[in-house]
Short mmCIF file of C-alpha atoms in Angstrom, two decimals:
data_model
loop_
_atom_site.label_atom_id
_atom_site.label_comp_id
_atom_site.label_asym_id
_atom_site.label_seq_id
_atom_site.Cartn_x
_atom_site.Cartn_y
_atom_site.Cartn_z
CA UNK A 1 15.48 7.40 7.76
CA UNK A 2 17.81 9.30 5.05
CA UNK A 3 16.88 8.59 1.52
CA UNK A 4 19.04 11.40 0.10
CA UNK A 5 21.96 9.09 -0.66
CA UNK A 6 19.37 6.47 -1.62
CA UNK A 7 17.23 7.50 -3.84
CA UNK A 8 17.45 4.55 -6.21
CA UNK A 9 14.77 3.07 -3.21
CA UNK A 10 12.13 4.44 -4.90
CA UNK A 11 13.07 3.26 -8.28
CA UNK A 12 13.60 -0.10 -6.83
CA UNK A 13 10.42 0.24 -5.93
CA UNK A 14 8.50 1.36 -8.53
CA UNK A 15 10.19 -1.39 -10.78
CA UNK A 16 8.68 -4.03 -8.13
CA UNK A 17 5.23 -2.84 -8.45
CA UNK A 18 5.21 -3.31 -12.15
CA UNK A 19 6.56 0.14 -13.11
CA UNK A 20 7.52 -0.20 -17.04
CA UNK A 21 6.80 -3.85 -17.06
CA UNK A 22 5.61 -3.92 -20.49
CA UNK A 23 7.82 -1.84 -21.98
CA UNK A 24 11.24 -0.11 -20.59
CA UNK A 25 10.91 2.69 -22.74
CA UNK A 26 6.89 3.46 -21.54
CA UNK A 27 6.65 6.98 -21.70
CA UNK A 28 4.00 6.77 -18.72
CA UNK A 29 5.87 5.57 -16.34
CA UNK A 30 9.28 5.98 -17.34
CA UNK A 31 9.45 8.89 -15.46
CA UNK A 32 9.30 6.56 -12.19
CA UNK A 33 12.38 5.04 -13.10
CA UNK A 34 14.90 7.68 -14.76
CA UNK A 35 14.76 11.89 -15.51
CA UNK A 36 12.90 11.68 -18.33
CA UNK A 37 12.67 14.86 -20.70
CA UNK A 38 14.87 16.83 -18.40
CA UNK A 39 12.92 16.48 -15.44
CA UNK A 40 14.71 17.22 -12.30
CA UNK A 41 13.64 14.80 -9.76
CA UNK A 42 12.46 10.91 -9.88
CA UNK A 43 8.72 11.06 -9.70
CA UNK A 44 7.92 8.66 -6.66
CA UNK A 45 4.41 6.32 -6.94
CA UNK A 46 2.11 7.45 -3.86
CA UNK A 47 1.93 4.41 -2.49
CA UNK A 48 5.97 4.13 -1.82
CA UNK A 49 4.64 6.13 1.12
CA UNK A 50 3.73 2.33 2.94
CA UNK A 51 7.38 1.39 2.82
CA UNK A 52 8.11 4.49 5.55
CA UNK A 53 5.78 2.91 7.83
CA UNK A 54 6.36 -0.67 7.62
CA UNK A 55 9.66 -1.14 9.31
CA UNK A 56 7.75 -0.57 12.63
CA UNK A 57 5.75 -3.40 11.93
CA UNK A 58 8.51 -5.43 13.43
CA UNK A 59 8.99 -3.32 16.90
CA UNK A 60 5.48 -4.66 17.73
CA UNK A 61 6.90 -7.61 20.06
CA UNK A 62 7.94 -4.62 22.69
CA UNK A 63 4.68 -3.68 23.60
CA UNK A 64 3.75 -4.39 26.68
CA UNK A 65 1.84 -7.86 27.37
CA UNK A 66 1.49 -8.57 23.79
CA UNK A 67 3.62 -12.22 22.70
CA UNK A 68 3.17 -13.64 18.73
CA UNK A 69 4.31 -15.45 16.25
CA UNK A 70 6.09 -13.36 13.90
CA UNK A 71 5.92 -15.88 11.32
CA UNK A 72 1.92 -16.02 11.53
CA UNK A 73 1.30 -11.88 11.06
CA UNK A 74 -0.71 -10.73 8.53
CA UNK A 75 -2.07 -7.69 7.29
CA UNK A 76 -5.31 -6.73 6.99
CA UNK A 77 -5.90 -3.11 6.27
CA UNK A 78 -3.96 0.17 4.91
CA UNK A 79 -5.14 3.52 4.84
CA UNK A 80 -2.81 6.12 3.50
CA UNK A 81 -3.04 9.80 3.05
CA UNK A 82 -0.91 11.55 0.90
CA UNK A 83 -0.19 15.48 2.47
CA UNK A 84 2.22 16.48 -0.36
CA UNK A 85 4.26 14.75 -4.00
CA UNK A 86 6.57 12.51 -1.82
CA UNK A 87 10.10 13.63 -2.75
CA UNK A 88 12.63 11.17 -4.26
CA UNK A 89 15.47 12.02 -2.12
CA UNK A 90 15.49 13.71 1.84
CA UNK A 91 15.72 12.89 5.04
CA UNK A 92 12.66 11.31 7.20
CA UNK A 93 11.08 11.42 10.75
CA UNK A 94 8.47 9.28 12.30
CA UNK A 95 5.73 9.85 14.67
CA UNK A 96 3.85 7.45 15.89
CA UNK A 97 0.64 8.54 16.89
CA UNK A 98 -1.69 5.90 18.39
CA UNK A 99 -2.07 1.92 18.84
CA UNK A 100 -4.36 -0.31 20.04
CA UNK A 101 -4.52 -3.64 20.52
CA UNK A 102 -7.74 -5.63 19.83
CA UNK A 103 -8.17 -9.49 20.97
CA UNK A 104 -5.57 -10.41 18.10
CA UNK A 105 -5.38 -7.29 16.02
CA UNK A 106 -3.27 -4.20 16.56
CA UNK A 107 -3.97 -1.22 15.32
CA UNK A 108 -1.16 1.78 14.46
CA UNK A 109 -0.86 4.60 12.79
CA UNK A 110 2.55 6.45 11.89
CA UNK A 111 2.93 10.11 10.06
CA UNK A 112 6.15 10.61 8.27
CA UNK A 113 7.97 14.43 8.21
CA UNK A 114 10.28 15.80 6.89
CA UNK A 115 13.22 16.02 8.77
CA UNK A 116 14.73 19.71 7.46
CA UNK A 117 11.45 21.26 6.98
CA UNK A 118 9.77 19.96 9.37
CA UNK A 119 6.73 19.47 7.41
CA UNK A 120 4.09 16.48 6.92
CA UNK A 121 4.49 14.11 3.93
CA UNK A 122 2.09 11.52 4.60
CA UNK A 123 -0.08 9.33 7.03
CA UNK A 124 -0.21 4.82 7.52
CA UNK A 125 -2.73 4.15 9.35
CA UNK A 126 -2.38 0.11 9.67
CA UNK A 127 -4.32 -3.21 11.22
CA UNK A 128 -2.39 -6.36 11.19
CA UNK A 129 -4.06 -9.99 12.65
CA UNK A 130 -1.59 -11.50 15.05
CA UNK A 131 -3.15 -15.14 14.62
CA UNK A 132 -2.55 -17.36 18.22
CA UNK A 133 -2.12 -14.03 19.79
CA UNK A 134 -4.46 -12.35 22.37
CA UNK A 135 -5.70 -12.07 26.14
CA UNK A 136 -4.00 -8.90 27.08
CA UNK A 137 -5.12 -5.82 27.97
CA UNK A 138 -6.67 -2.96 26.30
CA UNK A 139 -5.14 0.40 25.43
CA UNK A 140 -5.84 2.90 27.77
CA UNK A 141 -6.50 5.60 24.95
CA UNK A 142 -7.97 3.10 22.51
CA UNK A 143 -8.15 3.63 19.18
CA UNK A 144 -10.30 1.66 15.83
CA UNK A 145 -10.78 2.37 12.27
CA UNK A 146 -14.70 2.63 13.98
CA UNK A 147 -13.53 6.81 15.36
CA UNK A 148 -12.28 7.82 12.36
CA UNK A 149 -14.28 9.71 9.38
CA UNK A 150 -16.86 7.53 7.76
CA UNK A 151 -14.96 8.48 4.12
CA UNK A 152 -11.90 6.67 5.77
CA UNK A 153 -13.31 3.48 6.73
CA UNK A 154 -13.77 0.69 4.03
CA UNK A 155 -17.26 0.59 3.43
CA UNK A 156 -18.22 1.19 0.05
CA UNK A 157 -19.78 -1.53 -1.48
CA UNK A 158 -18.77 -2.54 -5.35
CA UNK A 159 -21.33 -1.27 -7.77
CA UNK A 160 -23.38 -3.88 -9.41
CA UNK A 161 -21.99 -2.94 -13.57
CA UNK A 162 -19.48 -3.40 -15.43
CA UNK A 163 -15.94 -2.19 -14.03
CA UNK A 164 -14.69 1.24 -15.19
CA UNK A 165 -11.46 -0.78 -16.56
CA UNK A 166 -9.81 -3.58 -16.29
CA UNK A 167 -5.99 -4.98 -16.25
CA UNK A 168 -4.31 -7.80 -16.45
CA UNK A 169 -0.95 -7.79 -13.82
CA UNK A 170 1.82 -10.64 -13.18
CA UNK A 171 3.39 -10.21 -9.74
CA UNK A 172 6.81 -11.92 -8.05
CA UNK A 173 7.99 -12.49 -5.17
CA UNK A 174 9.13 -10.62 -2.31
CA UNK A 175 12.24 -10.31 0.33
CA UNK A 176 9.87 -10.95 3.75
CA UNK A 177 10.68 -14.91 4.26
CA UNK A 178 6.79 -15.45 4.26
CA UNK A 179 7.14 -14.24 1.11
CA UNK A 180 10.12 -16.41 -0.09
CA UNK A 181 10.62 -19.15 1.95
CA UNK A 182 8.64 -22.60 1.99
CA UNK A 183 8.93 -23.53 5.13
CA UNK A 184 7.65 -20.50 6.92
CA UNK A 185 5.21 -20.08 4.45
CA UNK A 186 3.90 -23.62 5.85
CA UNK A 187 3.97 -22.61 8.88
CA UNK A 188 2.39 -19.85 8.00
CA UNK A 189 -0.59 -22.25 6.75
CA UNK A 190 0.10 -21.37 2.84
CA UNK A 191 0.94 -23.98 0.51
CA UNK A 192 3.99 -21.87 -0.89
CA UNK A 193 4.99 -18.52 -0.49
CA UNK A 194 2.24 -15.82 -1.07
CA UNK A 195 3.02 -11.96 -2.34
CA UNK A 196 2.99 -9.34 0.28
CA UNK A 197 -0.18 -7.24 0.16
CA UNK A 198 1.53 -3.79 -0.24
CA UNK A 199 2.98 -5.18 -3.35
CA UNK A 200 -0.56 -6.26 -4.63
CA UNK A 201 -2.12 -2.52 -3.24
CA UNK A 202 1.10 -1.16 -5.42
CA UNK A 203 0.31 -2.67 -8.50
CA UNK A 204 -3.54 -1.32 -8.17
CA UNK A 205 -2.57 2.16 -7.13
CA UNK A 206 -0.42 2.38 -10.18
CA UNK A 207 -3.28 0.78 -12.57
CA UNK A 208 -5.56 3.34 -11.14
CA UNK A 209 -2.83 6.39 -11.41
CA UNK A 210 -2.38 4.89 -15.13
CA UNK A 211 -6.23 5.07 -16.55
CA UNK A 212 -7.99 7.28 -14.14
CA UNK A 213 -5.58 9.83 -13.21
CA UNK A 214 -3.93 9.98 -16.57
CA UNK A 215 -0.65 9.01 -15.28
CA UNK A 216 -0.26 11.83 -12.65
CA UNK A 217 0.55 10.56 -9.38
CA UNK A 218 0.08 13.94 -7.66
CA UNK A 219 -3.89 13.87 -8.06
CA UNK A 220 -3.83 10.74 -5.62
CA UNK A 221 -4.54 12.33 -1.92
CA UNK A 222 -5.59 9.23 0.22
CA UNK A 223 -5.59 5.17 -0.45
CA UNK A 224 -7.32 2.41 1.33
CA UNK A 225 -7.27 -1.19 0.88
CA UNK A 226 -8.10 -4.08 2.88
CA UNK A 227 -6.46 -7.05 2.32
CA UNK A 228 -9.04 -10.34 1.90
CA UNK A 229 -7.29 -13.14 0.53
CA UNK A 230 -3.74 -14.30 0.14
CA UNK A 231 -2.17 -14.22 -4.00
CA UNK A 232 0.64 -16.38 -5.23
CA UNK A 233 3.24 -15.26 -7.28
CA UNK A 234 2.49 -16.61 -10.73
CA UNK A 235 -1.25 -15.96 -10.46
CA UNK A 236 -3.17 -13.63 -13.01
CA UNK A 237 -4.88 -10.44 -11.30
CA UNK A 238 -7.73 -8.61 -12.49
CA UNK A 239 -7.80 -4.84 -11.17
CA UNK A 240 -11.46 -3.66 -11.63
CA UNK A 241 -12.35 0.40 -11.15
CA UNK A 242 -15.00 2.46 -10.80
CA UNK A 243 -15.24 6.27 -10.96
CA UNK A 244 -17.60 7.61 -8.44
CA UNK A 245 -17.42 11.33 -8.38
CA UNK A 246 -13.59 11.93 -6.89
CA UNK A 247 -13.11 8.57 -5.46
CA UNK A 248 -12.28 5.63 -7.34
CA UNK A 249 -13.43 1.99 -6.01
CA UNK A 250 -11.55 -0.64 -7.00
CA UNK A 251 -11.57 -4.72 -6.16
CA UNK A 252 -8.58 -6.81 -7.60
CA UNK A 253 -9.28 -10.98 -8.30
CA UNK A 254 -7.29 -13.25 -8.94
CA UNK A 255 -8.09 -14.73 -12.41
CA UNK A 256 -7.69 -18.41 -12.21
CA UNK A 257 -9.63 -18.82 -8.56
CA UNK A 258 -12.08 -15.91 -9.13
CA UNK A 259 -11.61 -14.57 -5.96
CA UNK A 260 -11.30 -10.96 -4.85
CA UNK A 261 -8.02 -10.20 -2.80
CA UNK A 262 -7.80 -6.60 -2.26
CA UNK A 263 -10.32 -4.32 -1.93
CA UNK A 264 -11.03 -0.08 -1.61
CA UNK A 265 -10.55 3.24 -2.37
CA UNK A 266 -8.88 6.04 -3.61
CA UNK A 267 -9.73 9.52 -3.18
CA UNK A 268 -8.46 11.62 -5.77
CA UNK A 269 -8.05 15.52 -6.03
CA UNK A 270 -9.44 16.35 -9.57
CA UNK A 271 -10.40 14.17 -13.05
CA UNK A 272 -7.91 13.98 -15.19
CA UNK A 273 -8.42 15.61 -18.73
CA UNK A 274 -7.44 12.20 -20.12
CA UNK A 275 -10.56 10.88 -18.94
#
């Protein structure tokens, strides 16, 4: 994938997860969207990282034995590790590591490189529910969030006190027809078209980058968030925090139905001074 003549992406981005929503002239977050102060390069959110990932969410059909329903995927679980700033502009390689598939979930992970250098930029590690799917066989080499370092794996319960902040988002729509179109949305089993849960994840990371990390994206080295409950556009969300040593637990609701929709973590490399 070659964003060097396409480095607007990440801008694009950025804007979609809320990026200078309440004001285009925010001086925390302008720099997501334009050189500001003479910087030389874009500053790109951490969790634009999911977007080099996700295109092989659709190549899942050619694995062997497994038959679905595009239209009734969903996505369960993201776990992200961040192995350097992601750059606004290069050229990227893919490596897909591992996948397994469970009854009617899949499991994948995919690391991203850089093509020139040759070096790491970050990690997916994804589950997706492939609802009317199943009876085929397991993975020879199988893999599950269970193998993987207990300080990866979603388990953290929510503290029982008051949230370390909270914010108030409004989120649109998005390109994936689930996401836009009635009639697979039905289908789907939603009443209209819900928001795609990277977009929600985006929105947290950011709140999270914005009051615990003082607005520096760099201190954010690995993000996890399990997806519980769809969110339609329009909706209010609450994103709840709290600061437990260098991670950060957060749980985001959705105001009007008081439900939680996203849950997790995110591991963080130092406080900020802002705090």
């Amino acid at each position: 994938m070659d964003f060097r003549r396409h480095s607007r992406i990440t801008k694009v981005y950025a804007l979609g997860v809320g990026a200078c929503a309440r004001g285009a002239v925010d001086k925390n977050e302008l720099k997501y969207v334009y050189h500001q102060d003479g910087q030389q390069f874009i500053q790109v959110l951490p969790t634009f990282a999911s977007l080099l990932a996700l295109e092989y969410s659709s190549h899942l059909a050619d694995l062997p034995g497994l038959s679905y329903d595009p239209r009734l995927l969903l996505h369960g679980q993201q776990y992200i590790e961040i192995y350097r700033p992601l750059p606004s502009s290069c050229c990227v390689r893919f490596l897909i590591t591992s996948s397994e598939c469970k009854a009617a979930v899949v499991d994948y992970e995919v690391v991203s490189y850089e093509k020139e250098s040759g070096k790491p930029l970050c990690m997916n590690r994804m589950s997706v529910y492939l609802r009317g799917a199943g009876g085929f066989s397991k993975s020879s080499q199988p893999i599950s969030y269970a193998k993987y370092p207990a300080n990866q794996i979603l388990a953290s319960k929510v503290p029982n006190r008051q949230p370390f902040t909270a914010l108030l988002y409004r989120l649109s729509g998005d390109y994936n027809p689930l996401h836009s179109d009635p009639t697979i949305a039905e289908v789907a089993g939603f009443s209209r078209p819900i928001l795609h849960g990277l977009c929600t994840l985006g929105f947290a990371i950011r709140a999270i980058i914005k009051c615990i990390c003082g607005g520096d994206p760099n201190l954010i080295k690995a993000i996890s968030g399990r997806f519980l409950l769809h969110f339609y556009p329009g909706e209010t969300l609450i994103t709840e925090m709290w600061l437990e040593g260098l991670r950060v637990l957060y749980q985001v609701k959705v105001k009007e139905r008081n439900r939680t929709v996203l849950s997790g973590f995110v591991d963080i490399s130092r406080l900020s001074s802002a705090l």
